[in-house]
XYZ file of C-alpha atoms in Angstrom:
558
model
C 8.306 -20.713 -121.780
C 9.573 -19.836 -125.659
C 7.823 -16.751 -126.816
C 7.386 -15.255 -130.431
C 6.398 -11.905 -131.380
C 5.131 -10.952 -134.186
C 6.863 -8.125 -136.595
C 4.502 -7.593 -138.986
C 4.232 -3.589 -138.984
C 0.752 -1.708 -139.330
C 0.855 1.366 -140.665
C -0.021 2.954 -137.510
C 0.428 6.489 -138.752
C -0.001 9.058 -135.715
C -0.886 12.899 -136.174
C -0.158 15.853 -134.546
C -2.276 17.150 -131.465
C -2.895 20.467 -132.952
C -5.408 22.126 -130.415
C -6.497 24.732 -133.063
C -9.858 22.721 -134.671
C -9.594 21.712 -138.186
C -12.958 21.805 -139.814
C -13.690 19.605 -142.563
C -17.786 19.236 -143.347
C -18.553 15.699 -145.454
C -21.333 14.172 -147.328
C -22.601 10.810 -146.000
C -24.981 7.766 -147.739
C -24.217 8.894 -151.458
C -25.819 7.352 -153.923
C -22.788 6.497 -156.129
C -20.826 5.154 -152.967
C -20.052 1.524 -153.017
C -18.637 -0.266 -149.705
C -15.560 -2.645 -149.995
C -15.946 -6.364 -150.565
C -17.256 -8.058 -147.290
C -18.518 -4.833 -145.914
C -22.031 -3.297 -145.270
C -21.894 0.889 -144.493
C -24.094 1.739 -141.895
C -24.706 4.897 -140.064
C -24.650 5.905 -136.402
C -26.342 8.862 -135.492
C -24.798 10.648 -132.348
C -26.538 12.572 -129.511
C -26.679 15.769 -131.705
C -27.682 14.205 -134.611
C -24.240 14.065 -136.480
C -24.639 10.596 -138.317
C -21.330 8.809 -138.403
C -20.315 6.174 -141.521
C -18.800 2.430 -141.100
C -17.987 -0.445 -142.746
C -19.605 -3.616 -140.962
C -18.262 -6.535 -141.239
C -20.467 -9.596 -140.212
C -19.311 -13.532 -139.433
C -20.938 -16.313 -141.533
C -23.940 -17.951 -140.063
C -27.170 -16.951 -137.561
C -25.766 -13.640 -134.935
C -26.356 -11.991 -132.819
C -22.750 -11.896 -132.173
C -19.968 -10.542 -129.654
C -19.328 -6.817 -131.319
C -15.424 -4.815 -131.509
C -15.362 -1.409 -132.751
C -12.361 0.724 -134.061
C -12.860 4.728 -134.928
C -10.355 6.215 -137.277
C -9.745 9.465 -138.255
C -7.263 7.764 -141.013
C -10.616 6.749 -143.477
C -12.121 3.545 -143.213
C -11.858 2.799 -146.848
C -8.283 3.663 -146.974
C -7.398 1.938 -144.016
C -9.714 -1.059 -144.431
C -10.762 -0.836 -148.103
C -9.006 -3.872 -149.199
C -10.763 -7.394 -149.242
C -10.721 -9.453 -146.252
C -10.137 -6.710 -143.985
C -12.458 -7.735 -141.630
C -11.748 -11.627 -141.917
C -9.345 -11.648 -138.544
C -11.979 -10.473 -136.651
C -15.038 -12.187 -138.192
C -13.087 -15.516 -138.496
C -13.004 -15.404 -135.177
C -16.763 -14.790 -134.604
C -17.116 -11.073 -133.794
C -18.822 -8.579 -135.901
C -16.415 -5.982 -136.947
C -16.994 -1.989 -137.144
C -14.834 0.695 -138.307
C -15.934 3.735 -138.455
C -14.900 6.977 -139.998
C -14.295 10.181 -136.765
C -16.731 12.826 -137.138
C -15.607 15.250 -139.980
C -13.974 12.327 -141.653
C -14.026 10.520 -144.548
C -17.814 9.740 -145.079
C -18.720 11.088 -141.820
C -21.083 14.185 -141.238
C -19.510 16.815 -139.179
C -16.620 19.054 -138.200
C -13.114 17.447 -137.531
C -11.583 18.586 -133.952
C -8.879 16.136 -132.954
C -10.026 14.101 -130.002
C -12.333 17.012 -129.213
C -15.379 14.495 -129.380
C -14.542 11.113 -129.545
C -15.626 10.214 -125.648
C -18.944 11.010 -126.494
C -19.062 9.767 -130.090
C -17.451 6.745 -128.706
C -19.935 5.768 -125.922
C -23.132 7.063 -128.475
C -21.466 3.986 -131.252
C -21.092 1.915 -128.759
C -24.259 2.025 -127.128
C -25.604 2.055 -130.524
C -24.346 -0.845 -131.376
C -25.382 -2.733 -128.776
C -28.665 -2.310 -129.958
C -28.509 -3.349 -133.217
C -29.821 -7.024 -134.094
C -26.436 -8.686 -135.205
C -25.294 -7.839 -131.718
C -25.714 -9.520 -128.329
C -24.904 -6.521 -126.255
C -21.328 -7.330 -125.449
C -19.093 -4.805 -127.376
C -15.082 -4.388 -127.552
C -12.713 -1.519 -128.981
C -9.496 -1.671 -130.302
C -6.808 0.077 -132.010
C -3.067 1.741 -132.478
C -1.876 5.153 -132.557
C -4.398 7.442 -133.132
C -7.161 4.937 -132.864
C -6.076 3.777 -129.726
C -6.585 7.179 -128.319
C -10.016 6.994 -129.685
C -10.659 3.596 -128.366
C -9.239 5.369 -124.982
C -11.434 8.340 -124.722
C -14.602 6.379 -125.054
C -13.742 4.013 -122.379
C -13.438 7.428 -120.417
C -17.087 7.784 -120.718
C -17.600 4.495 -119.059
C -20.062 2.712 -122.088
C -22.732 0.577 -120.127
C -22.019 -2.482 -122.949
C -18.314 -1.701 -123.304
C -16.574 -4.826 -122.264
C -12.489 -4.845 -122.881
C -10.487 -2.522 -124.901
C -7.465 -3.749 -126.902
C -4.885 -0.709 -126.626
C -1.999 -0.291 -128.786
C 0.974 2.663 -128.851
C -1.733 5.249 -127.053
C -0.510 8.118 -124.373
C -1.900 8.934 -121.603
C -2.465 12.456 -122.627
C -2.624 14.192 -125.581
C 0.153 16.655 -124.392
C 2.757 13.791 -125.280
C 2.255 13.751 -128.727
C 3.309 17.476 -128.840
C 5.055 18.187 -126.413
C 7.998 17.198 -123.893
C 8.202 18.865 -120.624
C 6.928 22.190 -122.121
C 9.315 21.849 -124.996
C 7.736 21.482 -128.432
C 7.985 18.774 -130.491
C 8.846 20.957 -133.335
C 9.775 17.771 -136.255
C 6.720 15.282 -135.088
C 4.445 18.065 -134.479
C 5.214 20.979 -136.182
C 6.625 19.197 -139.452
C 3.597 16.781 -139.024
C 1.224 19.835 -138.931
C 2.861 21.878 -141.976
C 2.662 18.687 -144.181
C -0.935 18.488 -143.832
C -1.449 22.162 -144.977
C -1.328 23.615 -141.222
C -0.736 27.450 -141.183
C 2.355 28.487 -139.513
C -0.079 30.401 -137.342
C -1.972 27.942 -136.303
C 1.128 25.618 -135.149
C 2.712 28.422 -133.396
C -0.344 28.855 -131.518
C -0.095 25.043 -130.816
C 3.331 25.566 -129.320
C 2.047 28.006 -126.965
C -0.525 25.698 -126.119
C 1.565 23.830 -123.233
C 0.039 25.476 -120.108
C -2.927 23.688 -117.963
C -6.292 25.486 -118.950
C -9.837 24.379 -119.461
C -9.130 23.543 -123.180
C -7.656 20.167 -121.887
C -9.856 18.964 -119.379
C -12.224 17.038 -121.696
C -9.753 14.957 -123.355
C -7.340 14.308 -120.909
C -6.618 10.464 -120.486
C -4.735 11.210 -117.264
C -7.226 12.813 -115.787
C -10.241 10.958 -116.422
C -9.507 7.254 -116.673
C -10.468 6.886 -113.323
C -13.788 6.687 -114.768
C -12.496 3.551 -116.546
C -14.434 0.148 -114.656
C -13.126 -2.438 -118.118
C -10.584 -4.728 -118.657
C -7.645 -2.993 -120.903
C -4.894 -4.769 -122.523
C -1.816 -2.092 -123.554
C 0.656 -2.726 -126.014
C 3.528 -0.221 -126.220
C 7.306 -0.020 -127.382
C 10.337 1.303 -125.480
C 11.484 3.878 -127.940
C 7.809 4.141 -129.117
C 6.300 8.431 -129.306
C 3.545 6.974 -126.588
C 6.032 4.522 -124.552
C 4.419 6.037 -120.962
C 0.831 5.838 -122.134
C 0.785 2.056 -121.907
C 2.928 1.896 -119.113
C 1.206 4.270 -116.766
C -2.909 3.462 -117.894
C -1.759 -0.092 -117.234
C -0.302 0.927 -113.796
C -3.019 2.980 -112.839
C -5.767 0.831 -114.219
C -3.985 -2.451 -112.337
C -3.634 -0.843 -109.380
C -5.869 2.161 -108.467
C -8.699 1.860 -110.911
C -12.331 0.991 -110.473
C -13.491 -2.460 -109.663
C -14.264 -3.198 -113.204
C -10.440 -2.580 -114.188
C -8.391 -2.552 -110.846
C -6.588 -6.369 -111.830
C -8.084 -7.045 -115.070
C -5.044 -5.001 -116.832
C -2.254 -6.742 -119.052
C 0.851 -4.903 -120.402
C 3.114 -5.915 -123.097
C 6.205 -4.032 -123.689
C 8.351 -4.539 -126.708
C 11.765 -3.168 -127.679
C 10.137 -0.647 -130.709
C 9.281 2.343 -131.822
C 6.583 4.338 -133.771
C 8.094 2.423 -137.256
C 11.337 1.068 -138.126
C 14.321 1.092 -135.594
C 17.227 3.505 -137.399
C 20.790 2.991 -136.311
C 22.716 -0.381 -135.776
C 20.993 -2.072 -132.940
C 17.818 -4.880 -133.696
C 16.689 -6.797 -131.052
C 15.946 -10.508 -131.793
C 12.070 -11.547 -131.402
C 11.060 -8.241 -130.404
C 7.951 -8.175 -132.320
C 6.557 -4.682 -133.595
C 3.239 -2.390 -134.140
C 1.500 -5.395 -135.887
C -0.528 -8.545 -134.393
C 1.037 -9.298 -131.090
C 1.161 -13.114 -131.270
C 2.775 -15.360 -128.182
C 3.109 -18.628 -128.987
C 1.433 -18.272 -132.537
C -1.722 -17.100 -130.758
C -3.279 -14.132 -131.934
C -3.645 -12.198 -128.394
C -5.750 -9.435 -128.841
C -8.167 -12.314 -129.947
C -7.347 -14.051 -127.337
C -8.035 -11.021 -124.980
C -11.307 -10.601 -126.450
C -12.486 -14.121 -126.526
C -11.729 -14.417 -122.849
C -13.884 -11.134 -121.938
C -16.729 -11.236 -124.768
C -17.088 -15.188 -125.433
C -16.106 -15.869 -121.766
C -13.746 -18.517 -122.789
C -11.672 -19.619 -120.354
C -7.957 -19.704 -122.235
C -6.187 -18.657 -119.190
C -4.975 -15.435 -119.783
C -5.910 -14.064 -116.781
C -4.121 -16.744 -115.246
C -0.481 -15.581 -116.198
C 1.456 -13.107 -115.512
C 0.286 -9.045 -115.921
C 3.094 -8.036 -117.168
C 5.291 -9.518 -120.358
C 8.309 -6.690 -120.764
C 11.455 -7.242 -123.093
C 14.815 -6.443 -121.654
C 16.890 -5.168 -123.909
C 20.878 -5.969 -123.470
C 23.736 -5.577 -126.462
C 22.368 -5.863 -129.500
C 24.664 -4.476 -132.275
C 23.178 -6.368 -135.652
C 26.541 -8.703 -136.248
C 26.961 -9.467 -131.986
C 23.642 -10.210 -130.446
C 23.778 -10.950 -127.002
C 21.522 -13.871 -125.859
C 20.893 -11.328 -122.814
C 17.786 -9.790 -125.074
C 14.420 -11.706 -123.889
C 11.009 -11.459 -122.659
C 10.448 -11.362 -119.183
C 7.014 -11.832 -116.586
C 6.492 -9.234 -114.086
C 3.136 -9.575 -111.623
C 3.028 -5.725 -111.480
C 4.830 -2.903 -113.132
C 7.407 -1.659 -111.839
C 8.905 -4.863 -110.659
C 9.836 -3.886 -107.346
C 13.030 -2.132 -108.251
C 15.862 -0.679 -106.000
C 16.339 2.910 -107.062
C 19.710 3.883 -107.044
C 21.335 7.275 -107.802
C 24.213 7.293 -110.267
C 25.943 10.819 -109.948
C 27.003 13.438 -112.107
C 30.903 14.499 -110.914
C 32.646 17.538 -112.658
C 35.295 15.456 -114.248
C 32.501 13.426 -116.501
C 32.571 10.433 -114.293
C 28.893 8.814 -113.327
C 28.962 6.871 -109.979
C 26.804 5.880 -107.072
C 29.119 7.517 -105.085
C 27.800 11.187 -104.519
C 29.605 14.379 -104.921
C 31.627 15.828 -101.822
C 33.014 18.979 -102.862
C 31.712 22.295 -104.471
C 32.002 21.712 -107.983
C 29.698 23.044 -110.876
C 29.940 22.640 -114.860
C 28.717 25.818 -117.068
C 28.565 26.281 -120.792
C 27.316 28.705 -123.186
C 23.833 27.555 -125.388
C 23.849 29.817 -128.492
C 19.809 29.030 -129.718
C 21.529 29.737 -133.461
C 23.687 26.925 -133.257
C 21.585 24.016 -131.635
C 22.816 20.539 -130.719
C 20.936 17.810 -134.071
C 18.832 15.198 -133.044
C 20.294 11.596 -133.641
C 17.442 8.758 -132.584
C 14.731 9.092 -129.599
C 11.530 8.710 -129.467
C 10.522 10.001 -132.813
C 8.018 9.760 -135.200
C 8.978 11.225 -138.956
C 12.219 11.321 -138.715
C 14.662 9.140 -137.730
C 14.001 6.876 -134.460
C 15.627 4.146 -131.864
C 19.206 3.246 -130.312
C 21.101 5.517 -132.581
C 24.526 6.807 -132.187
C 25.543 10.117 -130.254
C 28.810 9.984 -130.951
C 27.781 11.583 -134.841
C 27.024 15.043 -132.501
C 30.427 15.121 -131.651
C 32.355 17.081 -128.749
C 30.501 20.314 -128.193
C 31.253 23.224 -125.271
C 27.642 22.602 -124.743
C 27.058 18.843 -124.817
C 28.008 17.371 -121.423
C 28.732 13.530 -121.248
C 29.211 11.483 -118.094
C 29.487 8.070 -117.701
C 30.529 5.332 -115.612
C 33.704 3.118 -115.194
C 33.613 -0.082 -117.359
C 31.352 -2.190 -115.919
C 32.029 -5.375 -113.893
C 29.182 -6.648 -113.781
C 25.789 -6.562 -115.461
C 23.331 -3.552 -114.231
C 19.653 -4.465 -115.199
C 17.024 -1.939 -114.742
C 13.247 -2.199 -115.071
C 10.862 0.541 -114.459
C 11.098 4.227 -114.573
C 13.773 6.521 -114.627
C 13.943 10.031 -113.086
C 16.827 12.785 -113.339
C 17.374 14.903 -110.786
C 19.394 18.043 -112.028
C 20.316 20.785 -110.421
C 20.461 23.958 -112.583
C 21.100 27.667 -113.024
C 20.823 30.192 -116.160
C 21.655 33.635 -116.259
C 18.703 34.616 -118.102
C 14.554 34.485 -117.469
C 14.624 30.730 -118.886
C 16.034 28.007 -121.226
C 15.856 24.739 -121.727
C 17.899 21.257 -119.721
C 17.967 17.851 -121.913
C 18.634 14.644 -120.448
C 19.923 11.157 -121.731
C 20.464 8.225 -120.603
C 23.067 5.932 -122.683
C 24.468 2.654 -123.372
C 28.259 2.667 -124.180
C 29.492 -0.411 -125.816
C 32.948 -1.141 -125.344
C 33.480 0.115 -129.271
C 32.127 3.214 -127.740
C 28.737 3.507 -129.777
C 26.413 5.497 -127.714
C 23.158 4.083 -128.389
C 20.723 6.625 -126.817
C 18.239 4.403 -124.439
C 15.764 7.719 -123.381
C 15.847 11.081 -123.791
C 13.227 13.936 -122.332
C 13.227 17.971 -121.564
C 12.240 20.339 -119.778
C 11.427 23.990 -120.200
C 12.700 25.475 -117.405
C 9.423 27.664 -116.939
C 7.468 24.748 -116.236
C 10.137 23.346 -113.510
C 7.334 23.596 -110.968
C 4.075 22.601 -113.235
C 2.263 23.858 -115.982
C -0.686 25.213 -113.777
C -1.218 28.867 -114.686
C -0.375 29.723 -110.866
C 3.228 27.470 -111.097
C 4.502 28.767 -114.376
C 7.493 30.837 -113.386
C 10.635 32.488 -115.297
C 13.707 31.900 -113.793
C 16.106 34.335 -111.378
C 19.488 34.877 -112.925
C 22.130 32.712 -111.867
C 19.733 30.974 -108.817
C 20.146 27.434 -108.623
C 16.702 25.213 -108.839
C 16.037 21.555 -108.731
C 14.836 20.037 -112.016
C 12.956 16.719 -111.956
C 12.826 15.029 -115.080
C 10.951 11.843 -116.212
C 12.743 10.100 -118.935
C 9.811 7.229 -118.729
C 9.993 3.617 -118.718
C 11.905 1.099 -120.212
C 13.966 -2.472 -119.315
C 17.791 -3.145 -120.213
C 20.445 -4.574 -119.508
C 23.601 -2.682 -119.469
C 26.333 -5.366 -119.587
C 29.469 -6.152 -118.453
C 32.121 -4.277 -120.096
C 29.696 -1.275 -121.337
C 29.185 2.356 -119.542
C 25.809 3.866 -118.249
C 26.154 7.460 -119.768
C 24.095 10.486 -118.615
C 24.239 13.119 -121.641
C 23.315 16.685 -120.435
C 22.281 19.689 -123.020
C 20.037 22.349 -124.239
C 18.767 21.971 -127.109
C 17.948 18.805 -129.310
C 16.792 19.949 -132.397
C 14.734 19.170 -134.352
C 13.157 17.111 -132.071
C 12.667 19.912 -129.937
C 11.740 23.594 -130.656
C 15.052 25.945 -129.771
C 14.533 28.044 -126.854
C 15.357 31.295 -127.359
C 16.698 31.969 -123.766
C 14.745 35.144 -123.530
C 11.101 34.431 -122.068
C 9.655 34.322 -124.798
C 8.155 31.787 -126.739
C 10.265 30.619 -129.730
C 7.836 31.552 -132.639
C 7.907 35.102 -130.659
C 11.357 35.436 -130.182
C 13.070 38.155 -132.586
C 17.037 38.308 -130.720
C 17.578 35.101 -128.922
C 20.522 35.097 -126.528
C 23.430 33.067 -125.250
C 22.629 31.501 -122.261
C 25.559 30.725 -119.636
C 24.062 27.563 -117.981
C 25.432 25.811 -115.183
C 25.455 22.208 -113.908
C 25.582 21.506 -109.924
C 27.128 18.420 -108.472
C 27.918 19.787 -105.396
C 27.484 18.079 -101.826
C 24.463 20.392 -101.152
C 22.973 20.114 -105.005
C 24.058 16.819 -106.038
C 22.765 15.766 -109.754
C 21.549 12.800 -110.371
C 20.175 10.016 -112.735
C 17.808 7.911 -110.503
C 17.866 3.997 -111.927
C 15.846 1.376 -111.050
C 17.806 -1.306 -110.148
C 16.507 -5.415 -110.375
C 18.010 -8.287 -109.649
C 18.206 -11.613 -112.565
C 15.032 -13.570 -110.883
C 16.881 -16.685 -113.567
């Protein structure tokens, strides 16, 4: 069946999960205030009396109608000030509502990121409901930092919330600063110091990693099994929140409550949190804008289905619509790129380990002998970031060649391929690692060498070897000098083919700055540390400590 995605970007700007709160008190129903064209402010009072601003936007003709909801901490007349913004929705016969997050914009209140949006959520929700231009069915929707909103309130479980419309969203707030205990230190800590963030208060946030009560209330993860709605997630392979949409979907689909176990749909696309950088675009792979299949709009089409109860078959097809990426250098696109239906995610994948050997090779065939790799990480002189997962700075398939050969950048890859190697689902590295000091840092990629020999970087993740076992306050532990330890790392989702005549490449580090905060080696944390030290790390791929990149493996159903 052709497909066509749309790639009309929204400025889905994202923010930094700062857990210090940011207070910001605001004035509400001034007298000189005048709403944008088409809209009506109104004003939601919460559960402690906090009265909340939006701009309503109301269909033509007699209501009450079907009712969708977005909450922005982004300002509602910035983000929706211009005419017509509410004419996709009301067009379509919903009444429209966004609203500006407590503490923002025309909102009363105290800003606390995420702190209260389950409750302020369900309270607008339930409020609406009761209003007389709506007839009690209710949906919420939104990207990036309003799809965590929209997320959180569904936590609360809303008596009249229907279907949420997801898009880019994690599944806990802890991925939008942080990577396996390592701190995002450009997305987050850049993010933080542009928006007039003490240098206090975002060191504090990069202590902030460990498991305490602070987290509990806001933690997707945790508490979506008190989700009983339809969802419909929207994500992007080299997108900040790529597991969020995978694993709600796959939790929702599979283990959630009756109201949401099967009633989950999950589109992923080949994009990221803006603008791919490097010299890779994949053909019709849509983007953060309207997701349209077929020309149909399908977050209407999702909400017609579940609030009109129009019957336009949605439910009917398949879960799961993913885009496997294959070779696609902007002058030699490979007709391999294309959409694919899954019923479930993953798609029933053989996992196969692919195994790091001392001479750089990367094979299925596992290591027989003794062999180790060690190399010195000097925190002063840290390997650059080139692509990833990134947010304000340059993002996507980008080169690693540009880092260059380094003492402390291990590559391995694979013979020439003879054959295409498509994988689908997530991928796991399991390393097996020493340091001669209290603790450090391991990163992990995984890479697709073209037979020019760009290195387009498919995934990348860390970990902080102090959180090897958890980040419970009982499994946080330093490291013994020179004791070998098994590292599991989860690199996350995505689909691709790696063709016939590339490599599959397994890059091995410490450091990836600035993406990543520099560990200083010593125990500390990095805003602490005043002497970091060399660390002499070391790489097993021995018979007894074999490392290895874990791929899942599927089979060409065409």
């Amino acid at each position: 069946m052709k497909r066509s995605f749309s790639a009309a970007l929204a400025a889905l700007s994202v923010f930094a999960f700062a857990p210090a709160v940011i207070a910001q008190a605001t004035a509400t129903q001034s007298e000189s205030y005048t709403a944008p064209e088409g809209a009506i402010e109104v004003f939601t009072p919460m559960r402690d009396e906090t009265v909340l601003a939006g701009n309503l936007y109301l269909p033509e003709g007699e209501g009450p109608w079907p009712c969708i909801v977005t909450r922005t901490p982004y300002l509602k007349d910035a983000r929706y000030g211009q005419p017509g913004a509410g004419d996709r929705y009301t067009d379509a016969g919903f009444a429209f509502l966004v609203q500006d997050v407590r503490g923002k914009g025309r909102s009363e209140g105290f800003y606390r990121a995420f702190i209260d949006d389950g409750p302020d959520g369900y309270d607008t929700i339930e409020w609406m409901a009761e209003q007389d231009w709506c007839n009690g069915r209710v949906g919420i929707t939104g990207g990036s930092a309003m799809g965590i909103t929209s997320n959180l309130a569904a936590t609360y479980d809303p008596p009249h919330l229907d279907a949420a419309y997801v898009i880019v969203a994690p599944s806990t707030r802890l991925t939008g600063s942080y990577i396996g205990g390592a701190f995002k230190e450009q997305d987050s800590g850049g993010w933080s110091r542009r928006q007039g963030i003490s240098e206090e208060v975002i060191a504090n946030t990069a202590r902030n990693y460990p498991d305490s009560a602070y987290w509990s209330n806001t933690e997707i993860g945790d508490n979506r099994r008190f989700i009983d709605i339809p969802m419909y997630n929207y994500g992007g392979w080299y997108d900040i929140f790529n597991e969020g949409n995978v694993r709600n979907f796959q939790y929702l689909q599979n283990e959630g409550r009756d109201g949401a176990r099967g009633n989950q749909r999950l589109t992923m696309g080949p994009f990221g949190h803006g603008p791919l950088s490097g010299d890779l675009a994949y053909p019709n792979g849509g983007g953060l804008g309207v997701l349209t299949i077929e020309g149909v709009d399908q977050e209407l089409r999702w909400f017609n289905y579940w609030l009109k109860d129009i019957d336009n078959g949605i439910m009917d097809e398949a879960p799961v619509q993913a885009y496997m990426m294959a070779s696609a250098r902007t002058d030699e696109l490979s007709d391999q790129n294309r959409w694919m239906s899954f019923g479930n995610w993953p798609p029933a994948p053989n996992y196969s380990e692919y195994y790091l050997h001392p001479n750089g090779s990367l094979s299925t065939r596992a290591p027989s002998g003794d062999e180790m790799v060690s190399y010195e990480f000097d925190p002063e002189n840290p390997v650059p970031t080139f692509g990833g997962a990134n947010l304000t700075f340059e993002r996507g398939p980008m080169d690693q060649r540009q880092i260059g050969e380094r003492g402390d950048y291990l590559r391995f890859e694979t013979d020439v391929l003879t054959e295409d190697v498509m994988v689908a689902g997530p991928v796991t590295m399991q390393l097996y690692a020493a340091t001669d000091g209290p603790d450090t840092d391991f990163m992990v990629k995984l890479i697709d060498v073209y037979p020019d020999g760009y290195e387009a970087i498919i995934l990348d993740s860390a970990i902080r070897t102090r959180y090897r076992n958890g980040r419970e306050p009982d499994q946080i532990e330093m490291m013994t000098p020179n004791a070998p330890v098994e590292l599991t790392i989860d690199l996350w989702d995505t689909a691709i083919t790696f063709e016939e005549g590339h490599r599959i490449a397994v890059h091995v580090t410490s450091s990836n700055y600035p993406r990543f905060d520099v560990n200083p080696n010593t125990g500390e944390h990095p805003s602490d540390a005043e002497t970091p030290r060399i660390a002499q790390n070391t790489i097993y791929m021995t018979e007894d400590r074999p490392s290895a990149i874990i791929l899942p493996i599927i089979y060409d159903p065409n």
